[in-house]
JSON list of C-alpha atoms in Angstrom, two decimals:
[
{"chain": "S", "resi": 1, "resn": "UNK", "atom": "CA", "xyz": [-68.70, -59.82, -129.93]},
{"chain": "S", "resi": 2, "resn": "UNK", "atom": "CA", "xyz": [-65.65, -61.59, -129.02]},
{"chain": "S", "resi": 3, "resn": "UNK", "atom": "CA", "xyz": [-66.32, -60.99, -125.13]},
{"chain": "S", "resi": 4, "resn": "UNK", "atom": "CA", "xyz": [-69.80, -61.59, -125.48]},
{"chain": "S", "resi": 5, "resn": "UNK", "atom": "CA", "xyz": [-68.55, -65.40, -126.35]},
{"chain": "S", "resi": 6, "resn": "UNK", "atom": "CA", "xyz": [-66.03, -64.88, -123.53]},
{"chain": "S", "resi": 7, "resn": "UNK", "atom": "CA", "xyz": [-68.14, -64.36, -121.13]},
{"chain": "S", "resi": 8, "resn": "UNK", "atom": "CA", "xyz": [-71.26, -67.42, -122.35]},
{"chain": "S", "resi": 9, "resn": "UNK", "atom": "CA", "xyz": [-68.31, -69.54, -122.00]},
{"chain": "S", "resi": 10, "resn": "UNK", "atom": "CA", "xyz": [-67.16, -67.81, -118.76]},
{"chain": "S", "resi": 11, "resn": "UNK", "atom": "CA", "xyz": [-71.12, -68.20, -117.33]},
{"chain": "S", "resi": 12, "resn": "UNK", "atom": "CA", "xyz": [-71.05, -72.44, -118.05]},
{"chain": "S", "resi": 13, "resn": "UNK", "atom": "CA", "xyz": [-68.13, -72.68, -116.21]},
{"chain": "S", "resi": 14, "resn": "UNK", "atom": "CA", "xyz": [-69.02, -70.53, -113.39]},
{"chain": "S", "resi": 15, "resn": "UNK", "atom": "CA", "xyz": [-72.38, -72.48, -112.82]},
{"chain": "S", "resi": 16, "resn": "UNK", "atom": "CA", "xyz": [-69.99, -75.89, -112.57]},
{"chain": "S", "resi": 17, "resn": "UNK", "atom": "CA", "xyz": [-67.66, -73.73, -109.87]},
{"chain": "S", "resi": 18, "resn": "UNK", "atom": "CA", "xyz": [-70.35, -72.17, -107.65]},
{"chain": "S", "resi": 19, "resn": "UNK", "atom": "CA", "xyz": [-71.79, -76.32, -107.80]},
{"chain": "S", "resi": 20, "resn": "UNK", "atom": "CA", "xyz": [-68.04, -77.56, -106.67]},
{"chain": "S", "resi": 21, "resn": "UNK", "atom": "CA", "xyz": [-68.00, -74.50, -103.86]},
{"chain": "S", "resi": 22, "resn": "UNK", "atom": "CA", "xyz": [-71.82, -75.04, -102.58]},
{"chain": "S", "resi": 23, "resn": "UNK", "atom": "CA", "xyz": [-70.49, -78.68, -102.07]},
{"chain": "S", "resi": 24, "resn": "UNK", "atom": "CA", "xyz": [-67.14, -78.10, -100.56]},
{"chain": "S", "resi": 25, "resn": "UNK", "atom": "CA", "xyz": [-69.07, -75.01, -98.43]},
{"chain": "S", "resi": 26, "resn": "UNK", "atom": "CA", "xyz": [-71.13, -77.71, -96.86]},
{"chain": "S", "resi": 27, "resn": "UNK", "atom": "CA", "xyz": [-68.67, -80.31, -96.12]},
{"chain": "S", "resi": 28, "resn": "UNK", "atom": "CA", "xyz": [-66.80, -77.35, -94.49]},
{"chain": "S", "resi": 29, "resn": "UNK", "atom": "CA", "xyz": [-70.19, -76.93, -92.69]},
{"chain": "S", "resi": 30, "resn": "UNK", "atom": "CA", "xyz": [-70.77, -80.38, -91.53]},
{"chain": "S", "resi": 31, "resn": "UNK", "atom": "CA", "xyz": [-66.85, -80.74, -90.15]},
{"chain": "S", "resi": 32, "resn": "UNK", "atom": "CA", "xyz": [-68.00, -77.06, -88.01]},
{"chain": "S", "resi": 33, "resn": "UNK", "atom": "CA", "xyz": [-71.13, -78.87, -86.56]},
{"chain": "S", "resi": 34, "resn": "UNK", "atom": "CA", "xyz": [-68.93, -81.95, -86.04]},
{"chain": "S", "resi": 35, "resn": "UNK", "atom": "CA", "xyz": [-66.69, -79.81, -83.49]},
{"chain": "S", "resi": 36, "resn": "UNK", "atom": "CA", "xyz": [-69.81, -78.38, -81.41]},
{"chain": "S", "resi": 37, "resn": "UNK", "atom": "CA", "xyz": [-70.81, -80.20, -78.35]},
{"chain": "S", "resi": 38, "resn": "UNK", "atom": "CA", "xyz": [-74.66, -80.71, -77.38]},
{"chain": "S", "resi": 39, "resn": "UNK", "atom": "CA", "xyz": [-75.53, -78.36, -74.95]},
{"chain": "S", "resi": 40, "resn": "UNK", "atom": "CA", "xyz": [-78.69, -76.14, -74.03]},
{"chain": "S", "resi": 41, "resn": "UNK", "atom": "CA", "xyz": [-77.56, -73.58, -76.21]},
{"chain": "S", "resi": 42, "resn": "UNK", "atom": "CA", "xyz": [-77.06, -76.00, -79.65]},
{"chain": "S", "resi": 43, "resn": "UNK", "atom": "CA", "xyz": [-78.94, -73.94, -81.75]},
{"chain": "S", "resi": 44, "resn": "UNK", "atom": "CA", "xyz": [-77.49, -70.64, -80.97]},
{"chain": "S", "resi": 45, "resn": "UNK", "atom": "CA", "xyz": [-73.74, -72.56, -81.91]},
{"chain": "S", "resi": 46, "resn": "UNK", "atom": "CA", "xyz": [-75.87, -73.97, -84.67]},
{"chain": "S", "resi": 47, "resn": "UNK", "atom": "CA", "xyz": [-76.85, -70.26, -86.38]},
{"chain": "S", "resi": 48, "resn": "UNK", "atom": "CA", "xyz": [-72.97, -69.03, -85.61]},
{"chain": "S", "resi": 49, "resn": "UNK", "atom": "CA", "xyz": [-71.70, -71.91, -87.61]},
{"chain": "S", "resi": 50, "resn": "UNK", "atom": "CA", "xyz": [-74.30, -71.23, -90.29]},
{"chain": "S", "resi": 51, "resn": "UNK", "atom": "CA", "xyz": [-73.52, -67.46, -90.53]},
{"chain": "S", "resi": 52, "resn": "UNK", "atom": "CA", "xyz": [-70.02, -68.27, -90.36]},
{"chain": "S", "resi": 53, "resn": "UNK", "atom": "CA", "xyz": [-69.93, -70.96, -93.06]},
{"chain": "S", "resi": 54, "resn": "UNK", "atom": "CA", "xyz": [-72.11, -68.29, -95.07]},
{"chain": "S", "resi": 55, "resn": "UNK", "atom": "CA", "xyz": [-69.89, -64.98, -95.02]},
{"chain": "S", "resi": 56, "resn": "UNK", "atom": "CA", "xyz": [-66.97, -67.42, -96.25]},
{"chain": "S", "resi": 57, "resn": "UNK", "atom": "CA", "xyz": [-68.97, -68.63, -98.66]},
{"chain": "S", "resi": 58, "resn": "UNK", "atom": "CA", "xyz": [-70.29, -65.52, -100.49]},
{"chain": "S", "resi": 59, "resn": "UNK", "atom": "CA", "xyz": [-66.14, -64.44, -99.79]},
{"chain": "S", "resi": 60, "resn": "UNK", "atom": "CA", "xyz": [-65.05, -67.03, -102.08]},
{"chain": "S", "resi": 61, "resn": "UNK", "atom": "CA", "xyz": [-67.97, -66.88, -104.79]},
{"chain": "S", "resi": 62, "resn": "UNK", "atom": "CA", "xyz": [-67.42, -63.02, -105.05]},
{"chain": "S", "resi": 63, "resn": "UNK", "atom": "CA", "xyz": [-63.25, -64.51, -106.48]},
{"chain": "S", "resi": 64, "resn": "UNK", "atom": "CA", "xyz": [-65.16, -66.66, -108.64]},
{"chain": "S", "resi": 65, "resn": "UNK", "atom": "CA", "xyz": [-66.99, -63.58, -110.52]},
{"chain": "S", "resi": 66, "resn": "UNK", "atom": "CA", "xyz": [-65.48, -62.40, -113.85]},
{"chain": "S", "resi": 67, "resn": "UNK", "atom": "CA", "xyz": [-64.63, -58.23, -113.17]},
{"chain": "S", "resi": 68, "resn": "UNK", "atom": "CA", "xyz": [-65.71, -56.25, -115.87]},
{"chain": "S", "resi": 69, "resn": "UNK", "atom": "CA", "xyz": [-68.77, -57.45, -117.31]},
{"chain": "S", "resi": 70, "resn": "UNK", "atom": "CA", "xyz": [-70.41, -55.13, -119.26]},
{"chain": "S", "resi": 71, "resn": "UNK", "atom": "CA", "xyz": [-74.27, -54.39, -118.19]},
{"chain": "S", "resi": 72, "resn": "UNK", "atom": "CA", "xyz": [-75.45, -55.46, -121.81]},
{"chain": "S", "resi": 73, "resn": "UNK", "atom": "CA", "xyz": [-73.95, -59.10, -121.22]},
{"chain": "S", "resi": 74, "resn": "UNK", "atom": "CA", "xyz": [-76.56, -61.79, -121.21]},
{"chain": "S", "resi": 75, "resn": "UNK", "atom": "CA", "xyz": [-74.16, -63.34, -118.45]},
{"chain": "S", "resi": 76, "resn": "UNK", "atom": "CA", "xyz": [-74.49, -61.52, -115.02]},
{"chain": "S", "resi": 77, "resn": "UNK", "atom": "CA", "xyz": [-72.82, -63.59, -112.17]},
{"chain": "S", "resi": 78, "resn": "UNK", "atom": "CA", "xyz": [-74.58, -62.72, -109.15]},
{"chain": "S", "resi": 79, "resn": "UNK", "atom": "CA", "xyz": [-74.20, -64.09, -105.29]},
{"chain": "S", "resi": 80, "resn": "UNK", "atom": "CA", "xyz": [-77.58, -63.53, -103.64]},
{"chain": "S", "resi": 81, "resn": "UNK", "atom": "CA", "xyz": [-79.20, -66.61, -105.56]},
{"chain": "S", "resi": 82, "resn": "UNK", "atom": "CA", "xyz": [-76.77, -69.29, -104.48]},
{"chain": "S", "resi": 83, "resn": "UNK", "atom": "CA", "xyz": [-75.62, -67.19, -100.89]},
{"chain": "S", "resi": 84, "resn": "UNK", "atom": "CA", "xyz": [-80.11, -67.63, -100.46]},
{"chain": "S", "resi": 85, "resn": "UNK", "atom": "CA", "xyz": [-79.91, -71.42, -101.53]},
{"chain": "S", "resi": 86, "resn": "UNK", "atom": "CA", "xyz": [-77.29, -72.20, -99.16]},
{"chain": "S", "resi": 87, "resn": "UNK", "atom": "CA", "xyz": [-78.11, -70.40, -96.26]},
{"chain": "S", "resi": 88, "resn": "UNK", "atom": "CA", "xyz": [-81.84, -72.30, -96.33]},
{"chain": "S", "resi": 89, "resn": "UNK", "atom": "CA", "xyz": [-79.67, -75.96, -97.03]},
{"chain": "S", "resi": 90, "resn": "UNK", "atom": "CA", "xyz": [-77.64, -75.37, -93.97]},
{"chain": "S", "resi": 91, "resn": "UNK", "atom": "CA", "xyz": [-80.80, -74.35, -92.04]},
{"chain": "S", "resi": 92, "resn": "UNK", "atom": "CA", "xyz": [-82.64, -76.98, -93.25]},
{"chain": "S", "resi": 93, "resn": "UNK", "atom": "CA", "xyz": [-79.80, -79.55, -92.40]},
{"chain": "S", "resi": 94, "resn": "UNK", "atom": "CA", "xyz": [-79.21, -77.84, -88.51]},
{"chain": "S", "resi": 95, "resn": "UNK", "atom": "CA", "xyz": [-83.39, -78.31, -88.16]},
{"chain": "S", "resi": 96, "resn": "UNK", "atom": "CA", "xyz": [-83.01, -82.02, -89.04]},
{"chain": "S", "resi": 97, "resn": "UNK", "atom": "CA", "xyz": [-79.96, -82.49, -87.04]},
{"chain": "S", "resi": 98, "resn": "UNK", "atom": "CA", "xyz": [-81.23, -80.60, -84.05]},
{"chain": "S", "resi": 99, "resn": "UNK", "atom": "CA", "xyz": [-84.75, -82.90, -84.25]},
{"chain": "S", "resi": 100, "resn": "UNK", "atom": "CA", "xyz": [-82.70, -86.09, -84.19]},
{"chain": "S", "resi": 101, "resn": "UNK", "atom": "CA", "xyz": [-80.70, -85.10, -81.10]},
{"chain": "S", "resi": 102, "resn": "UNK", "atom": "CA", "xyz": [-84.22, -84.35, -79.42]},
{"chain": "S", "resi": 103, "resn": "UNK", "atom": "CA", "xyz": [-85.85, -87.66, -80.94]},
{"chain": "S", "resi": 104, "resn": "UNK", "atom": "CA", "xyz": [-82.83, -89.10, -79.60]},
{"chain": "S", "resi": 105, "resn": "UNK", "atom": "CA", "xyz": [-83.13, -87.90, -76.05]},
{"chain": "S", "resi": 106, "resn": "UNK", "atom": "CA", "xyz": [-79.13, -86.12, -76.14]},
{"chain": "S", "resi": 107, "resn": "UNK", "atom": "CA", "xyz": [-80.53, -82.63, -76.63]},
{"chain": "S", "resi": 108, "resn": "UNK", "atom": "CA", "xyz": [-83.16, -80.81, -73.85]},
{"chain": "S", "resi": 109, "resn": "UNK", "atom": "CA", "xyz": [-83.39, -77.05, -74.75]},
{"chain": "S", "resi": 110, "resn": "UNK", "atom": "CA", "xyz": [-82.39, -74.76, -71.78]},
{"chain": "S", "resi": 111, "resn": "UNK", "atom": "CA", "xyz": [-85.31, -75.03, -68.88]},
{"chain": "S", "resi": 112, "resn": "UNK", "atom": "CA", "xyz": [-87.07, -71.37, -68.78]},
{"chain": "S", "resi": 113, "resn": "UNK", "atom": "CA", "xyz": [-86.52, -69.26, -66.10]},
{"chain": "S", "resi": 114, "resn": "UNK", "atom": "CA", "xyz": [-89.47, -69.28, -63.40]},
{"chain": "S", "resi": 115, "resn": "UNK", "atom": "CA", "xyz": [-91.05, -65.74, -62.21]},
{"chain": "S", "resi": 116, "resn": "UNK", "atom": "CA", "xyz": [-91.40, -66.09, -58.31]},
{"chain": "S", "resi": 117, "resn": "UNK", "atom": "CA", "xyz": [-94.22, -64.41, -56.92]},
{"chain": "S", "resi": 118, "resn": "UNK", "atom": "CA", "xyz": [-94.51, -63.80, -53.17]},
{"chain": "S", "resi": 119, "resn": "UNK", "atom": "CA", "xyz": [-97.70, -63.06, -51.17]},
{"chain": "S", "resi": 120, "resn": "UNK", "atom": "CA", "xyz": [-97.55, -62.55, -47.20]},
{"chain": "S", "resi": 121, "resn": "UNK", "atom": "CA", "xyz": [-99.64, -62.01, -44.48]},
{"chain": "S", "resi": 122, "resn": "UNK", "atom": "CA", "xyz": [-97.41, -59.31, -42.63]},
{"chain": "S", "resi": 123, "resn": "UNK", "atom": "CA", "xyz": [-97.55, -57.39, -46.03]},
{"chain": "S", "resi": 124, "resn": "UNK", "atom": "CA", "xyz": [-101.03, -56.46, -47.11]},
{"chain": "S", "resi": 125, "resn": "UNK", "atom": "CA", "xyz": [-100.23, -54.01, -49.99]},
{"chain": "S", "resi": 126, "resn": "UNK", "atom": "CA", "xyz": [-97.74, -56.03, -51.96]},
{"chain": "S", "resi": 127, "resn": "UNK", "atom": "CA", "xyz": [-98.39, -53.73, -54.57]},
{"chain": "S", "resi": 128, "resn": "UNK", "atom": "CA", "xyz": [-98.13, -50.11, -53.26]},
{"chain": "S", "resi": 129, "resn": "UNK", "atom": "CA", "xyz": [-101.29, -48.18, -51.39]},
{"chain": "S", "resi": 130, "resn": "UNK", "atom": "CA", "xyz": [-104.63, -48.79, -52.78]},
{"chain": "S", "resi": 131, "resn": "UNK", "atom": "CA", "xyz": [-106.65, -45.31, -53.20]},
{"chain": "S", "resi": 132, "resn": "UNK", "atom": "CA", "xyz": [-110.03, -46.77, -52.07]},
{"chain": "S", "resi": 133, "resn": "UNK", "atom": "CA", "xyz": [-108.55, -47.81, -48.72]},
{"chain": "S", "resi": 134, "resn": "UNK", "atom": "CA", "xyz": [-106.15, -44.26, -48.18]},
{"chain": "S", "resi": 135, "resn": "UNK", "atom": "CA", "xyz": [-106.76, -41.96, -50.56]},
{"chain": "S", "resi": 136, "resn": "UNK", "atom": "CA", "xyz": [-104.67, -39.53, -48.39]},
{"chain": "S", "resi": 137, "resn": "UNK", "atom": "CA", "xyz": [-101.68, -41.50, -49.28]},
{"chain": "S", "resi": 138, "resn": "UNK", "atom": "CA", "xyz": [-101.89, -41.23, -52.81]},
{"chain": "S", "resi": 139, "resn": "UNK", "atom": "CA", "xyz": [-100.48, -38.77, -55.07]},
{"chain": "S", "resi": 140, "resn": "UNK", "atom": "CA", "xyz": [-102.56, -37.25, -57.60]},
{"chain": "S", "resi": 141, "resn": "UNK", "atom": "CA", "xyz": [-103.17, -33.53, -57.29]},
{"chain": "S", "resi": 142, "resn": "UNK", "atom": "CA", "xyz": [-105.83, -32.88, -59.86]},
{"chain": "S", "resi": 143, "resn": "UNK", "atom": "CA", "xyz": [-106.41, -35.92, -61.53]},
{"chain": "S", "resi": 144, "resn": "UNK", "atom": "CA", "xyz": [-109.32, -36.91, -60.12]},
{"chain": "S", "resi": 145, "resn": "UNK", "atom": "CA", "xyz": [-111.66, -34.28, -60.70]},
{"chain": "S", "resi": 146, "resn": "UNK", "atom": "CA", "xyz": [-112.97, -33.85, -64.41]},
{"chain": "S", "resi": 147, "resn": "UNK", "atom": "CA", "xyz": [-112.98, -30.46, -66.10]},
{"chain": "S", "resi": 148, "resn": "UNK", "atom": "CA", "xyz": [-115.13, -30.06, -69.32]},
{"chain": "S", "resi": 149, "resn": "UNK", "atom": "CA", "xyz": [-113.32, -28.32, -72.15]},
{"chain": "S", "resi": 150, "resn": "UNK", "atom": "CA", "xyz": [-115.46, -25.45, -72.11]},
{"chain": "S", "resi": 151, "resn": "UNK", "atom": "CA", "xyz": [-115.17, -25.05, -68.31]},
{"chain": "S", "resi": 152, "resn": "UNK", "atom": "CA", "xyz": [-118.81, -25.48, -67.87]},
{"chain": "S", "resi": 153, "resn": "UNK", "atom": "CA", "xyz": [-120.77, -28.45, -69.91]},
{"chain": "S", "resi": 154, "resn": "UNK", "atom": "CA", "xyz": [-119.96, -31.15, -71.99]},
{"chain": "S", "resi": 155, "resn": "UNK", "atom": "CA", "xyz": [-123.44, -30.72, -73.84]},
{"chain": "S", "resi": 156, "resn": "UNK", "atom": "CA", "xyz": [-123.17, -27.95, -76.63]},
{"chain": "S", "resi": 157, "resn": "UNK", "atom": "CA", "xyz": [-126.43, -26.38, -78.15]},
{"chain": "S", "resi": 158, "resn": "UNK", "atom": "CA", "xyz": [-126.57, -28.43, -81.18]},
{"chain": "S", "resi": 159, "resn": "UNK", "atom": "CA", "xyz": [-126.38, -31.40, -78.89]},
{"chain": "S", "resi": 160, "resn": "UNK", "atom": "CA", "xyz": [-129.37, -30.45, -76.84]},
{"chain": "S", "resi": 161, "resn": "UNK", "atom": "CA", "xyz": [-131.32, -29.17, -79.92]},
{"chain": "S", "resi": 162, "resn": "UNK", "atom": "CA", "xyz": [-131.43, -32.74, -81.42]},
{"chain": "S", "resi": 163, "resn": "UNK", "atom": "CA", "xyz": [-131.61, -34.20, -77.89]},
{"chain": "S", "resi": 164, "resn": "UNK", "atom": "CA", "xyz": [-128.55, -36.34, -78.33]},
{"chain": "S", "resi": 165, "resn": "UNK", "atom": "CA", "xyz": [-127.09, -34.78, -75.36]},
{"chain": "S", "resi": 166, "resn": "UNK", "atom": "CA", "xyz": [-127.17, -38.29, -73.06]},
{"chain": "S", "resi": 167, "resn": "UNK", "atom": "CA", "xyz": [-123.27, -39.49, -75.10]},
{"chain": "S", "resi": 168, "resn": "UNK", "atom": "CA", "xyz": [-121.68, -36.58, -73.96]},
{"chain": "S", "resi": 169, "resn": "UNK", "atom": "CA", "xyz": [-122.14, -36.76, -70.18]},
{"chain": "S", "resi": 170, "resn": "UNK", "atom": "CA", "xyz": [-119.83, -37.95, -68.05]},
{"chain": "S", "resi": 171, "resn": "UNK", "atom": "CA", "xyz": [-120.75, -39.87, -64.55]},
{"chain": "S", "resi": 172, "resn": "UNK", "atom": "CA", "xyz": [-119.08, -37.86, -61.83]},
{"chain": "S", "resi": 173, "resn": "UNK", "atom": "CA", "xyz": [-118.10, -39.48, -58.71]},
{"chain": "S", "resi": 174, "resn": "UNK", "atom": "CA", "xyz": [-119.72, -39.13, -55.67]},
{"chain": "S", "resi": 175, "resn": "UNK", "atom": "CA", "xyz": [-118.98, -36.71, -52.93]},
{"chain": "S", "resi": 176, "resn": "UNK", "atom": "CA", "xyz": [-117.63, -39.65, -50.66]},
{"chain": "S", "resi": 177, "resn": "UNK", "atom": "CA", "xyz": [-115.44, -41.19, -52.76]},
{"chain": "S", "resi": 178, "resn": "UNK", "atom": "CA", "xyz": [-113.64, -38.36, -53.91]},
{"chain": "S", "resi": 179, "resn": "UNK", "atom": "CA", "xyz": [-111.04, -36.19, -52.10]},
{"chain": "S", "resi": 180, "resn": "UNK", "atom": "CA", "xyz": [-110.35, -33.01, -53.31]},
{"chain": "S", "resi": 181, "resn": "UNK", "atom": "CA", "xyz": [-106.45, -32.37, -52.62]},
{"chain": "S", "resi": 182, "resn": "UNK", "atom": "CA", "xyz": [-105.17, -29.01, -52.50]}
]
């Protein structure tokens, strides 16, 4: 009974602390984003400041916890809340900052990196040999030809008995545009 008064007491005056440490946290957050200089890569430095400022945070709110609570205690001090609140303030605080140095004209993000793509006269098959031109040149031994799973028709009995046989044939290619490679 006596610790269960303990620890009420114990849970008003950790609410105050974790208050005092979310504040200093973020003036220890603001004097990191102070020391970074605007560059293309702002809000990368940004996010490393933020996760930085957050693993020292939950560090020093884990000493603030009272050891040996029992699990039937009202009171159960717990990091995630305020470790989820601050993360999303600092976020919230780099988004504003980072909007202001664009409004402002002192931050351009990094330009994106073109794709060059080259097409030539003196090179007609940019892209490797084309089978309808030389098929000859191609590789594909047995690809071409289709082979029913049965090794004879696609169309079973059943099929031809309800004379819904025309879904289950396959257009072949013609003689001239295939090349049997063996």
């Amino acid at each position: 009974d006596l610790r269960e008064e303990v620890y009420a007491e114990l849970a008003e005056l950790y609410g105050a602390q974790i208050e005092l440490l979310h504040k200093a946290s973020f003036e220890s957050f603001r004097k990191g984003l102070s020391t970074l200089r605007v560059s293309p890569n702002l809000p990368s430095d940004m996010e490393a400041v933020v996760n930085e400022q957050t693993s020292m945070y939950v560090a020093a709110a884990k000493k603030l916890c009272a050891h040996g609570v029992p699990a039937s205690s009202t009171w159960q001090p717990s990091t995630e809340a305020g470790k989820a609140a601050f993360r999303s303030s600092m976020r919230e605080y780099c988004a504003e900052r980072l909007q202001l140095a664009r409004a402002s004209g002192q931050f351009r993000p990094a330009p994106r990196k073109g794709v060059t793509l080259g097409f030539h006269w003196l090179l007609p098959k940019p892209f490797g040999n084309d089978y309808r031109l030389e098929p000859w040149q191609v590789h594909a031994e047995s690809d071409l030809v289709y082979t029913p799973t049965d090794k004879i028709t696609d169309v079973s009995r059943e099929d031809v008995k309800t004379g819904d046989w025309r879904r289950s044939v396959v257009p072949n290619p013609t003689g001239n545009e295939m090349i049997y490679m063996n």
